[in-house]
């Protein structure tokens, strides 16, 4: 016998415990010391909920909201430079990130270090995406987006949809960080696990977790320098963009109802914006127009695109996912409806199913 | 107990069979003291259903540990292990010397768990044809490849911890038709709680085609 009994039984045991948590009453396993590594593997394999849950401290909603706000503010008002790693599925990318806050406005440069060369230069709210291989610049005039900020000012009720749990500390980029979990209170959204460096208030690591606690995507600094002088030259693009093709991402505010459309978002998602915009597609002879309605619960954001008259997709109902981003398309009348958001597929489907064409009465 | 070869023993053995399985489970955990272990070993060698139980647990444990071990599994191997057990009258382990606590596990529970694991370890071999369902249902990685998207080679068919890695290697969807939507969504999503750089990187090589 070279196998030994304990690891084997540890595996069974772990599975049984997992099963017990999902329907069958959990049994008190004697001898749980034999929860060997293979048992942990079984839990991991089965996508079990995280083993360690912070015990709920007395809830301090005001303190939690203040904490989130502080992280958000720090992201805008700190100057730093560092290297971040982004990982999703089998993909991993490293980028160089520099941010300079001059007291009024923050500027940022993100330079990819692997794969195709790309650079993102942000000044205030405007972002230039540089694709040197194509000699192309895409200019976004988007909303709040400074690294590593939250999506937008947090709605006061974000803590109505997520529990904030403090879960000890973890070392990231050679600094001790406070670990905070944002645990969704329903199945409409994913959870997040954040590591925040307490001195600067900066987000050093962030993970998006599915309902089983599995990591869908994560990003972390591997090294970072905060508060050190930054040479503005570090914010200049690597290439002159003279002569490059310039695509402007343009959008105009509108109202879906004026266009005869209505969307009913699932619980907790509030309308952020309704715009008419150009979509710059691959191989499109000209930008095409689409209605875009944007919803957020304060952490996750969902866009609903409506394109009247657009040709039907080959797989209109197919749901695709890239890490936490779900995309789903369906046909409503003669319009193509596409939902994109960092939410579980069922949530995206709920958005898509709620789209109704209701021509206004004139 | 000595009726292993009698056909009519099966029905009347049901309660006893469950107890035997529990004993076997305890022995595998090293929780049986020497004198108690001997009849278990004797029963294991005589009773076909215990032999099958043992085989299942071997398979599960090995699958959890290593795909290579699993690949080498065969009834013949289990038979060899059984034969080896005949030369190993008692298993001594430190835990066997401790007082045994009362066991609550119903063997049916364990079998159900074993079945769950077996279903899982079989999955990597199917992923060449059923990769989207696999990735979505089991890995939870969000990696749902589009039809026709190349997936990780299925030949290695690893199991256990390795299976996680290979499942994660199933390529996520990269339908270029989604790029304009992702780019437009990026305008408003800011970053969620993910840093903005992640948002840029999420869109992969969009803009490159």
Tab-separated table of C-alpha atoms in Angstrom, chain B residues 5-202:
chain	number	residue	atom	x	y	z
B	5	UNK	CA	-20.177	-16.654	-1.800
B	6	UNK	CA	-23.826	-17.305	-1.074
B	7	UNK	CA	-26.209	-15.559	-3.488
B	8	UNK	CA	-29.012	-15.172	-0.955
B	9	UNK	CA	-26.706	-13.279	1.343
B	10	UNK	CA	-27.123	-10.054	-0.586
B	11	UNK	CA	-30.546	-9.023	0.671
B	12	UNK	CA	-30.065	-9.985	4.272
B	13	UNK	CA	-26.651	-8.389	4.206
B	14	UNK	CA	-27.950	-4.910	3.497
B	15	UNK	CA	-27.746	-3.515	7.027
B	16	UNK	CA	-24.610	-5.450	7.691
B	17	UNK	CA	-23.200	-4.222	4.380
B	18	UNK	CA	-23.616	-0.606	5.399
B	19	UNK	CA	-21.894	-1.302	8.675
B	20	UNK	CA	-19.107	-3.093	6.856
B	21	UNK	CA	-18.627	-0.141	4.552
B	22	UNK	CA	-18.440	2.108	7.549
B	23	UNK	CA	-15.862	-0.136	9.117
B	24	UNK	CA	-13.895	-0.160	5.913
B	25	UNK	CA	-14.082	3.620	5.798
B	26	UNK	CA	-12.838	3.804	9.343
B	27	UNK	CA	-10.009	1.449	8.579
B	28	UNK	CA	-8.974	3.536	5.589
B	29	UNK	CA	-8.852	6.488	7.917
B	30	UNK	CA	-6.661	4.620	10.324
B	31	UNK	CA	-9.320	4.902	12.951
B	32	UNK	CA	-9.668	1.229	13.714
B	33	UNK	CA	-7.587	-0.337	16.362
B	34	UNK	CA	-5.725	-3.488	15.552
B	35	UNK	CA	-8.177	-6.091	16.805
B	36	UNK	CA	-11.088	-4.329	15.145
B	37	UNK	CA	-9.215	-4.030	11.887
B	38	UNK	CA	-8.665	-7.710	11.393
B	39	UNK	CA	-12.263	-8.716	10.656
B	40	UNK	CA	-12.560	-5.769	8.291
B	41	UNK	CA	-9.603	-6.939	6.319
B	42	UNK	CA	-10.905	-10.448	6.359
B	43	UNK	CA	-14.304	-9.233	5.188
B	44	UNK	CA	-12.740	-7.106	2.511
B	45	UNK	CA	-11.042	-10.075	1.050
B	46	UNK	CA	-14.189	-12.182	1.129
B	47	UNK	CA	-17.016	-9.849	0.241
B	48	UNK	CA	-17.294	-8.606	-3.335
B	49	UNK	CA	-19.319	-5.493	-2.471
B	50	UNK	CA	-16.676	-4.330	-0.006
B	51	UNK	CA	-14.063	-4.950	-2.607
B	52	UNK	CA	-15.939	-2.742	-5.038
B	53	UNK	CA	-16.365	-0.124	-2.351
B	54	UNK	CA	-12.675	-0.176	-1.679
B	55	UNK	CA	-11.984	0.092	-5.376
B	56	UNK	CA	-14.240	3.114	-5.679
B	57	UNK	CA	-12.581	4.871	-2.830
B	58	UNK	CA	-9.168	4.104	-4.242
B	59	UNK	CA	-10.251	5.562	-7.523
B	60	UNK	CA	-11.718	8.669	-5.989
B	61	UNK	CA	-8.743	9.352	-3.802
B	62	UNK	CA	-6.325	8.781	-6.631
B	63	UNK	CA	-8.333	10.874	-9.022
B	64	UNK	CA	-8.200	13.703	-6.555
B	65	UNK	CA	-4.482	13.402	-6.306
B	66	UNK	CA	-3.300	12.720	-9.777
B	67	UNK	CA	-4.597	12.116	-13.233
B	68	UNK	CA	-1.673	9.882	-13.965
B	69	UNK	CA	-2.561	7.584	-11.157
B	70	UNK	CA	-6.140	7.596	-12.299
B	71	UNK	CA	-5.086	6.735	-15.833
B	72	UNK	CA	-3.221	3.738	-14.497
B	73	UNK	CA	-6.235	2.500	-12.645
B	74	UNK	CA	-7.752	-0.730	-13.695
B	75	UNK	CA	-9.571	-3.607	-12.075
B	76	UNK	CA	-6.331	-5.501	-12.327
B	77	UNK	CA	-4.541	-2.856	-10.298
B	78	UNK	CA	-7.196	-2.983	-7.631
B	79	UNK	CA	-6.921	-6.734	-7.630
B	80	UNK	CA	-3.200	-6.386	-7.060
B	81	UNK	CA	-3.859	-4.002	-4.203
B	82	UNK	CA	-6.316	-6.444	-2.754
B	83	UNK	CA	-3.774	-9.182	-3.041
B	84	UNK	CA	-1.180	-7.002	-1.392
B	85	UNK	CA	-3.583	-6.426	1.440
B	86	UNK	CA	-3.530	-10.109	2.161
B	87	UNK	CA	0.120	-9.710	3.064
B	88	UNK	CA	-0.627	-6.701	5.226
B	89	UNK	CA	-2.638	-7.993	8.114
B	90	UNK	CA	-2.775	-4.762	10.086
B	91	UNK	CA	-2.316	-1.115	9.297
B	92	UNK	CA	-0.599	0.760	12.042
B	93	UNK	CA	-0.824	4.474	12.140
B	94	UNK	CA	-0.643	6.962	15.000
B	95	UNK	CA	-4.303	7.728	14.627
B	96	UNK	CA	-5.158	4.091	14.980
B	97	UNK	CA	-3.809	4.197	18.497
B	98	UNK	CA	-6.163	6.958	19.555
B	99	UNK	CA	-9.575	6.136	20.964
B	100	UNK	CA	-12.010	5.884	18.122
B	101	UNK	CA	-14.797	8.370	18.060
B	102	UNK	CA	-18.298	7.397	17.073
B	103	UNK	CA	-18.790	7.528	13.356
B	104	UNK	CA	-21.834	9.209	11.938
B	105	UNK	CA	-21.267	8.888	8.248
B	106	UNK	CA	-23.769	6.797	6.423
B	107	UNK	CA	-22.013	4.900	3.705
B	108	UNK	CA	-24.675	5.948	1.228
B	109	UNK	CA	-23.599	9.486	1.815
B	110	UNK	CA	-20.046	8.575	0.994
B	111	UNK	CA	-21.082	6.753	-2.133
B	112	UNK	CA	-23.037	9.742	-3.333
B	113	UNK	CA	-20.015	11.893	-2.736
B	114	UNK	CA	-17.839	9.433	-4.559
B	115	UNK	CA	-20.170	9.485	-7.503
B	116	UNK	CA	-20.007	13.256	-7.582
B	117	UNK	CA	-16.255	13.149	-7.746
B	118	UNK	CA	-16.258	10.499	-10.435
B	119	UNK	CA	-18.592	12.563	-12.534
B	120	UNK	CA	-16.255	15.426	-12.147
B	121	UNK	CA	-13.055	13.659	-13.005
B	122	UNK	CA	-14.652	12.228	-16.092
B	123	UNK	CA	-15.419	15.667	-17.348
B	124	UNK	CA	-11.989	16.789	-18.544
B	125	UNK	CA	-12.016	14.016	-21.096
B	126	UNK	CA	-15.262	15.322	-22.509
B	127	UNK	CA	-14.278	18.889	-22.738
B	128	UNK	CA	-13.159	18.640	-26.310
B	129	UNK	CA	-16.762	18.302	-27.330
B	130	UNK	CA	-18.612	19.837	-24.453
B	131	UNK	CA	-16.236	22.493	-23.317
B	132	UNK	CA	-18.678	25.358	-22.845
B	133	UNK	CA	-20.874	23.410	-20.489
B	134	UNK	CA	-17.872	22.147	-18.641
B	135	UNK	CA	-16.325	25.502	-18.161
B	136	UNK	CA	-19.545	27.109	-17.120
B	137	UNK	CA	-20.884	24.443	-14.882
B	138	UNK	CA	-17.795	23.232	-13.173
B	139	UNK	CA	-14.867	25.513	-13.343
B	140	UNK	CA	-16.956	28.557	-12.722
B	141	UNK	CA	-14.192	30.340	-14.519
B	142	UNK	CA	-16.478	32.174	-16.834
B	143	UNK	CA	-14.533	30.719	-19.715
B	144	UNK	CA	-17.198	29.718	-22.167
B	145	UNK	CA	-15.692	29.243	-25.573
B	146	UNK	CA	-17.633	30.037	-28.665
B	147	UNK	CA	-18.409	27.228	-30.999
B	148	UNK	CA	-15.382	26.465	-33.066
B	149	UNK	CA	-13.038	28.202	-30.690
B	150	UNK	CA	-9.960	26.102	-30.148
B	151	UNK	CA	-9.928	24.476	-26.763
B	152	UNK	CA	-7.116	22.982	-24.796
B	153	UNK	CA	-6.081	19.577	-26.091
B	154	UNK	CA	-8.008	16.837	-24.396
B	155	UNK	CA	-5.367	14.185	-24.845
B	156	UNK	CA	-3.700	14.627	-21.498
B	157	UNK	CA	-7.023	14.217	-19.691
B	158	UNK	CA	-5.677	15.158	-16.335
B	159	UNK	CA	-7.828	14.949	-13.264
B	160	UNK	CA	-7.709	16.227	-9.763
B	161	UNK	CA	-5.991	19.528	-9.155
B	162	UNK	CA	-4.550	19.451	-12.630
B	163	UNK	CA	-8.040	19.387	-14.042
B	164	UNK	CA	-8.664	22.821	-12.685
B	165	UNK	CA	-5.736	24.223	-14.553
B	166	UNK	CA	-6.737	22.624	-17.810
B	167	UNK	CA	-10.345	23.674	-17.441
B	168	UNK	CA	-9.222	27.189	-16.845
B	169	UNK	CA	-7.235	26.877	-20.040
B	170	UNK	CA	-10.413	26.587	-22.044
B	171	UNK	CA	-10.298	29.742	-24.041
B	172	UNK	CA	-12.838	32.442	-23.342
B	173	UNK	CA	-15.064	33.712	-26.059
B	174	UNK	CA	-13.462	36.159	-28.413
B	175	UNK	CA	-16.168	37.079	-30.804
B	176	UNK	CA	-14.924	40.205	-32.539
B	177	UNK	CA	-18.516	41.277	-33.080
B	178	UNK	CA	-18.668	42.023	-29.376
B	179	UNK	CA	-15.758	44.431	-29.416
B	180	UNK	CA	-17.735	47.569	-30.317
B	181	UNK	CA	-20.135	46.844	-27.472
B	182	UNK	CA	-17.385	46.171	-24.996
B	183	UNK	CA	-15.644	49.365	-25.998
B	184	UNK	CA	-18.820	51.380	-25.670
B	185	UNK	CA	-19.628	49.730	-22.364
B	186	UNK	CA	-16.150	50.595	-21.155
B	187	UNK	CA	-17.016	54.240	-21.425
B	188	UNK	CA	-19.477	53.946	-18.602
B	189	UNK	CA	-18.404	50.975	-16.604
B	190	UNK	CA	-15.433	52.841	-15.271
B	191	UNK	CA	-14.116	49.829	-13.560
B	192	UNK	CA	-16.597	48.440	-11.132
B	193	UNK	CA	-14.292	47.783	-8.289
B	194	UNK	CA	-11.715	46.523	-10.711
B	195	UNK	CA	-9.022	49.021	-11.548
B	196	UNK	CA	-9.532	50.848	-14.797
B	197	UNK	CA	-6.465	49.234	-16.282
B	198	UNK	CA	-8.284	45.932	-15.968
B	199	UNK	CA	-11.122	47.391	-17.946
B	200	UNK	CA	-8.794	48.294	-20.774
B	201	UNK	CA	-7.174	44.916	-20.683
B	202	UNK	CA	-10.488	43.109	-20.528
